[in-house]
Amino acid sequence: TDPRYELAEATTLYLQGRFDQALAVITGSDTDDPGLIYLKGLVHRDMGHNLKAAAAFQEISDRYAHSPLHDHALLAKANTFLISQAYRSSAVEFARVAERATIPSIVAEAGLRQAASVFMTGDLPGAEVLLRTVVEEHPATDVGARAQFLLGEVAVQADDHQGAIVEYNRVLTSYFDHGVAASAQYRLGRCFDALGRPFDATSAYQAVVSGYPLEPEAPAAAYLAGAGLL
């Protein structure tokens, strides 16, 4: 059977959520097509079989170094540890991806996720160092925007709300039209509240409502803005 047809059939079943049937097609194949192996990893991941997913992605990285899927498999394997909340392991895996991958966007994403994993372990100084490197190396990018936002989150976790205000404002200055901008604006309000600055907080919430009315933060911001005006 042409592996392209098997891949198309298995992919269709996967997208329909028919995971067991997709696996049956994949395991019944007599080819070693990397696309089928990668899809097997995705199926196992979505079924919650993270160890099997990691094994499939590892197989691609080991056996198909020149495949277009190689770097994607490296990142996907690291993601299985992140999904499993094994943050120390995911930090190590993402560092390996950043070293071994050759696709620039995957290298950048791996660096960001390594920093996020370190953040989730509670190592705030370590996360800050990594995030500042990401921001410096990837300015004016999606990865840079998300890293800059996470610097604000690091400061909040360190109970440095004034420092967090600086970091969130950098998001709004450099990435005002990015998806994280609404979150940064909302988090500004929360920081002002924490510092006992209700007027600044209300202004920040109003900016969310007026500037990002369709974003998930808008309803909460509208409520808090109204409460601040009482």
mmCIF file of C-alpha atoms in Angstrom:
data_model
loop_
_atom_site.group_PDB
_atom_site.id
_atom_site.type_symbol
_atom_site.label_atom_id
_atom_site.label_comp_id
_atom_site.label_asym_id
_atom_site.label_seq_id
_atom_site.Cartn_x
_atom_site.Cartn_y
_atom_site.Cartn_z
ATOM 1 C CA THR A 1 0.000 0.000 0.000
ATOM 2 C CA ASP A 2 1.229 3.477 -0.842
ATOM 3 C CA PRO A 3 2.254 5.083 2.492
ATOM 4 C CA ARG A 4 0.761 8.355 1.284
ATOM 5 C CA TYR A 5 -2.688 6.789 1.236
ATOM 6 C CA GLU A 6 -2.148 5.255 4.665
ATOM 7 C CA LEU A 7 -1.006 8.599 6.014
ATOM 8 C CA ALA A 8 -4.013 10.360 4.487
ATOM 9 C CA GLU A 9 -6.429 7.779 5.934
ATOM 10 C CA ALA A 10 -4.811 7.821 9.377
ATOM 11 C CA THR A 11 -4.704 11.612 9.400
ATOM 12 C CA THR A 12 -8.394 11.829 8.525
ATOM 13 C CA LEU A 13 -9.282 9.424 11.328
ATOM 14 C CA TYR A 14 -7.068 11.359 13.754
ATOM 15 C CA LEU A 15 -8.690 14.679 12.888
ATOM 16 C CA GLN A 16 -12.100 13.075 13.396
ATOM 17 C CA GLY A 17 -11.039 11.991 16.887
ATOM 18 C CA ARG A 18 -11.143 8.294 15.971
ATOM 19 C CA PHE A 19 -7.815 7.587 17.620
ATOM 20 C CA ASP A 20 -8.036 3.802 17.935
ATOM 21 C CA GLN A 21 -8.840 3.446 14.245
ATOM 22 C CA ALA A 22 -6.028 5.812 13.309
ATOM 23 C CA LEU A 23 -3.602 3.709 15.356
ATOM 24 C CA ALA A 24 -4.864 0.559 13.655
ATOM 25 C CA VAL A 25 -4.012 1.999 10.258
ATOM 26 C CA ILE A 26 -0.583 3.140 11.453
ATOM 27 C CA THR A 27 0.393 -0.096 13.194
ATOM 28 C CA GLY A 28 -0.946 -2.143 10.283
ATOM 29 C CA SER A 29 1.349 -0.412 7.837
ATOM 30 C CA ASP A 30 4.375 -2.331 6.550
ATOM 31 C CA THR A 31 6.351 0.869 5.898
ATOM 32 C CA ASP A 32 8.597 2.946 8.128
ATOM 33 C CA ASP A 33 7.319 6.277 6.881
ATOM 34 C CA PRO A 34 8.354 9.069 9.311
ATOM 35 C CA GLY A 35 5.047 10.820 8.713
ATOM 36 C CA LEU A 36 3.160 7.802 10.046
ATOM 37 C CA ILE A 37 5.483 7.551 13.047
ATOM 38 C CA TYR A 38 5.015 11.252 13.812
ATOM 39 C CA LEU A 39 1.255 10.885 13.512
ATOM 40 C CA LYS A 40 1.431 7.913 15.891
ATOM 41 C CA GLY A 41 3.086 10.222 18.398
ATOM 42 C CA LEU A 42 0.312 12.787 17.996
ATOM 43 C CA VAL A 43 -2.368 10.140 18.460
ATOM 44 C CA HIS A 44 -0.757 8.790 21.616
ATOM 45 C CA ARG A 45 -0.303 12.337 22.926
ATOM 46 C CA ASP A 46 -3.966 13.170 22.451
ATOM 47 C CA MET A 47 -4.953 9.871 24.069
ATOM 48 C CA GLY A 48 -2.883 10.794 27.112
ATOM 49 C CA HIS A 49 -0.236 8.139 26.448
ATOM 50 C CA ASN A 50 2.678 10.503 26.925
ATOM 51 C CA LEU A 51 5.419 7.884 27.230
ATOM 52 C CA LYS A 52 4.349 6.203 23.989
ATOM 53 C CA ALA A 53 4.130 9.606 22.316
ATOM 54 C CA ALA A 54 7.642 10.495 23.468
ATOM 55 C CA ALA A 55 8.949 7.166 22.168
ATOM 56 C CA ALA A 56 7.455 7.797 18.719
ATOM 57 C CA PHE A 57 8.925 11.273 18.495
ATOM 58 C CA GLN A 58 12.286 9.971 19.736
ATOM 59 C CA GLU A 59 12.257 7.338 17.002
ATOM 60 C CA ILE A 60 12.032 10.036 14.351
ATOM 61 C CA SER A 61 14.847 12.086 15.862
ATOM 62 C CA ASP A 62 17.045 8.965 16.100
ATOM 63 C CA ARG A 63 16.330 7.390 12.709
ATOM 64 C CA TYR A 64 15.454 10.288 10.414
ATOM 65 C CA ALA A 65 17.996 13.015 11.029
ATOM 66 C CA HIS A 66 17.422 14.491 7.572
ATOM 67 C CA SER A 67 13.634 14.337 7.608
ATOM 68 C CA PRO A 68 11.687 17.637 7.570
ATOM 69 C CA LEU A 69 9.940 16.246 10.656
ATOM 70 C CA HIS A 70 13.162 15.838 12.657
ATOM 71 C CA ASP A 71 13.106 19.191 14.467
ATOM 72 C CA HIS A 72 9.343 19.060 14.949
ATOM 73 C CA ALA A 73 9.707 15.642 16.556
ATOM 74 C CA LEU A 74 12.375 16.949 18.917
ATOM 75 C CA LEU A 75 10.060 19.732 20.040
ATOM 76 C CA ALA A 76 7.057 17.424 20.276
ATOM 77 C CA LYS A 77 8.970 14.998 22.493
ATOM 78 C CA ALA A 78 9.962 17.809 24.859
ATOM 79 C CA ASN A 79 6.341 18.937 24.915
ATOM 80 C CA THR A 80 5.221 15.554 26.228
ATOM 81 C CA PHE A 81 7.194 16.227 29.414
ATOM 82 C CA LEU A 82 5.675 19.711 29.667
ATOM 83 C CA ILE A 83 2.174 18.291 29.238
ATOM 84 C CA SER A 84 2.949 15.741 31.950
ATOM 85 C CA GLN A 85 4.018 18.615 34.246
ATOM 86 C CA ALA A 86 7.470 17.081 34.559
ATOM 87 C CA TYR A 87 8.960 20.552 34.401
ATOM 88 C CA ARG A 88 12.546 19.733 35.304
ATOM 89 C CA SER A 89 12.648 17.093 32.601
ATOM 90 C CA SER A 90 10.972 19.355 30.066
ATOM 91 C CA ALA A 91 13.519 22.094 30.788
ATOM 92 C CA VAL A 92 16.324 19.658 29.998
ATOM 93 C CA GLU A 93 14.570 18.399 26.864
ATOM 94 C CA PHE A 94 13.883 21.879 25.503
ATOM 95 C CA ALA A 95 17.529 22.813 26.063
ATOM 96 C CA ARG A 96 18.472 19.800 23.935
ATOM 97 C CA VAL A 97 16.067 20.890 21.224
ATOM 98 C CA ALA A 98 17.628 24.350 21.146
ATOM 99 C CA GLU A 99 21.055 22.734 20.707
ATOM 100 C CA ARG A 100 20.137 20.127 18.100
ATOM 101 C CA ALA A 101 17.419 21.747 15.987
ATOM 102 C CA THR A 102 18.247 23.713 12.857
ATOM 103 C CA ILE A 103 14.902 25.378 12.081
ATOM 104 C CA PRO A 104 15.157 28.885 13.593
ATOM 105 C CA SER A 105 11.525 29.103 14.684
ATOM 106 C CA ILE A 106 11.787 25.790 16.542
ATOM 107 C CA VAL A 107 15.053 26.827 18.193
ATOM 108 C CA ALA A 108 13.372 30.029 19.379
ATOM 109 C CA GLU A 109 10.271 28.219 20.630
ATOM 110 C CA ALA A 110 12.406 25.676 22.468
ATOM 111 C CA GLY A 111 14.303 28.453 24.221
ATOM 112 C CA LEU A 112 11.057 30.046 25.367
ATOM 113 C CA ARG A 113 9.596 26.770 26.586
ATOM 114 C CA GLN A 114 12.805 25.925 28.400
ATOM 115 C CA ALA A 115 12.505 29.227 30.260
ATOM 116 C CA ALA A 116 8.813 28.581 30.966
ATOM 117 C CA SER A 117 9.638 25.113 32.307
ATOM 118 C CA VAL A 118 12.291 26.552 34.622
ATOM 119 C CA PHE A 119 9.727 29.126 35.765
ATOM 120 C CA MET A 120 7.277 26.345 36.580
ATOM 121 C CA THR A 121 9.893 24.621 38.752
ATOM 122 C CA GLY A 122 9.961 27.751 40.927
ATOM 123 C CA ASP A 123 13.468 28.813 39.907
ATOM 124 C CA LEU A 124 12.588 32.470 39.318
ATOM 125 C CA PRO A 125 16.146 33.827 38.918
ATOM 126 C CA GLY A 126 16.985 31.073 36.450
ATOM 127 C CA ALA A 127 13.808 31.703 34.489
ATOM 128 C CA GLU A 128 14.480 35.439 34.364
ATOM 129 C CA VAL A 129 17.963 34.930 32.923
ATOM 130 C CA LEU A 130 16.644 32.612 30.216
ATOM 131 C CA LEU A 131 13.696 34.866 29.360
ATOM 132 C CA ARG A 132 15.871 37.956 28.992
ATOM 133 C CA THR A 133 18.075 36.001 26.599
ATOM 134 C CA VAL A 134 15.027 35.039 24.538
ATOM 135 C CA VAL A 135 13.785 38.642 24.441
ATOM 136 C CA GLU A 136 17.209 39.868 23.385
ATOM 137 C CA GLU A 137 17.710 37.228 20.694
ATOM 138 C CA HIS A 138 14.189 37.351 19.243
ATOM 139 C CA PRO A 139 12.967 40.953 19.208
ATOM 140 C CA ALA A 140 9.752 41.873 17.392
ATOM 141 C CA THR A 141 8.607 38.244 17.223
ATOM 142 C CA ASP A 142 5.828 36.159 18.713
ATOM 143 C CA VAL A 143 8.368 34.352 20.882
ATOM 144 C CA GLY A 144 9.830 37.652 22.068
ATOM 145 C CA ALA A 145 6.382 38.964 23.011
ATOM 146 C CA ARG A 146 5.526 35.898 25.052
ATOM 147 C CA ALA A 147 8.916 35.925 26.753
ATOM 148 C CA GLN A 148 8.493 39.584 27.685
ATOM 149 C CA PHE A 149 5.071 38.844 29.163
ATOM 150 C CA LEU A 150 6.513 35.982 31.184
ATOM 151 C CA LEU A 151 9.106 38.350 32.641
ATOM 152 C CA GLY A 152 6.166 40.186 34.171
ATOM 153 C CA GLU A 153 4.827 36.918 35.543
ATOM 154 C CA VAL A 154 8.224 36.125 37.073
ATOM 155 C CA ALA A 155 8.228 39.501 38.835
ATOM 156 C CA VAL A 156 4.706 38.933 40.162
ATOM 157 C CA GLN A 157 5.694 35.539 41.544
ATOM 158 C CA ALA A 158 8.663 37.237 43.214
ATOM 159 C CA ASP A 159 6.184 39.691 44.805
ATOM 160 C CA ASP A 160 7.856 42.539 42.895
ATOM 161 C CA HIS A 161 4.766 44.262 41.559
ATOM 162 C CA GLN A 162 6.607 47.454 40.693
ATOM 163 C CA GLY A 163 9.073 45.442 38.620
ATOM 164 C CA ALA A 164 6.193 43.592 36.992
ATOM 165 C CA ILE A 165 4.652 46.907 35.932
ATOM 166 C CA VAL A 166 7.872 47.741 34.109
ATOM 167 C CA GLU A 167 7.871 44.377 32.311
ATOM 168 C CA TYR A 168 4.191 44.506 31.328
ATOM 169 C CA ASN A 169 4.621 48.049 30.040
ATOM 170 C CA ARG A 170 7.392 46.788 27.787
ATOM 171 C CA VAL A 171 4.896 44.356 26.292
ATOM 172 C CA LEU A 172 2.498 47.224 25.607
ATOM 173 C CA THR A 173 5.256 49.388 24.161
ATOM 174 C CA SER A 174 6.805 46.814 21.842
ATOM 175 C CA TYR A 175 3.971 44.345 21.245
ATOM 176 C CA PHE A 176 0.755 46.378 21.620
ATOM 177 C CA ASP A 177 -0.957 44.453 18.811
ATOM 178 C CA HIS A 178 0.098 40.997 19.981
ATOM 179 C CA GLY A 179 -2.219 38.510 21.634
ATOM 180 C CA VAL A 180 -0.500 38.892 24.999
ATOM 181 C CA ALA A 181 -1.074 42.668 25.090
ATOM 182 C CA ALA A 182 -4.556 42.391 26.605
ATOM 183 C CA SER A 183 -3.238 40.077 29.294
ATOM 184 C CA ALA A 184 -0.380 42.474 30.012
ATOM 185 C CA GLN A 185 -2.778 45.417 30.300
ATOM 186 C CA TYR A 186 -5.025 43.454 32.651
ATOM 187 C CA ARG A 187 -2.089 42.312 34.750
ATOM 188 C CA LEU A 188 -1.016 45.951 35.060
ATOM 189 C CA GLY A 189 -4.307 46.635 36.778
ATOM 190 C CA ARG A 190 -3.796 43.749 39.162
ATOM 191 C CA CYS A 191 -0.311 45.025 40.015
ATOM 192 C CA PHE A 192 -1.625 48.523 40.688
ATOM 193 C CA ASP A 193 -4.285 46.989 42.959
ATOM 194 C CA ALA A 194 -1.592 45.069 44.823
ATOM 195 C CA LEU A 195 0.348 48.302 45.325
ATOM 196 C CA GLY A 196 -2.699 50.151 46.654
ATOM 197 C CA ARG A 197 -3.056 52.436 43.617
ATOM 198 C CA PRO A 198 -6.783 52.140 42.817
ATOM 199 C CA PHE A 199 -6.970 55.030 40.350
ATOM 200 C CA ASP A 200 -4.149 53.613 38.227
ATOM 201 C CA ALA A 201 -5.732 50.186 38.475
ATOM 202 C CA THR A 202 -9.093 51.479 37.254
ATOM 203 C CA SER A 203 -7.408 53.229 34.318
ATOM 204 C CA ALA A 204 -5.624 50.011 33.408
ATOM 205 C CA TYR A 205 -8.852 48.009 33.477
ATOM 206 C CA GLN A 206 -10.639 50.622 31.390
ATOM 207 C CA ALA A 207 -7.828 50.374 28.831
ATOM 208 C CA VAL A 208 -8.499 46.643 28.537
ATOM 209 C CA VAL A 209 -12.210 47.237 27.923
ATOM 210 C CA SER A 210 -11.682 49.990 25.365
ATOM 211 C CA GLY A 211 -8.608 48.601 23.642
ATOM 212 C CA TYR A 212 -9.284 44.862 23.743
ATOM 213 C CA PRO A 213 -13.078 44.470 24.068
ATOM 214 C CA LEU A 214 -13.179 41.001 22.497
ATOM 215 C CA GLU A 215 -10.379 39.472 24.535
ATOM 216 C CA PRO A 216 -11.102 37.028 27.419
ATOM 217 C CA GLU A 217 -9.824 39.551 29.979
ATOM 218 C CA ALA A 218 -12.384 42.198 29.002
ATOM 219 C CA PRO A 219 -15.369 41.040 31.158
ATOM 220 C CA ALA A 220 -13.288 40.818 34.340
ATOM 221 C CA ALA A 221 -11.633 44.138 33.528
ATOM 222 C CA ALA A 222 -15.057 45.767 33.025
ATOM 223 C CA TYR A 223 -16.227 44.490 36.396
ATOM 224 C CA LEU A 224 -13.091 45.654 38.182
ATOM 225 C CA ALA A 225 -13.162 49.020 36.431
ATOM 226 C CA GLY A 226 -16.749 49.495 37.554
ATOM 227 C CA ALA A 227 -15.887 48.501 41.096
ATOM 228 C CA GLY A 228 -13.047 51.020 41.103
ATOM 229 C CA LEU A 229 -15.386 53.810 40.102
ATOM 230 C CA LEU A 230 -17.793 53.166 42.974
#
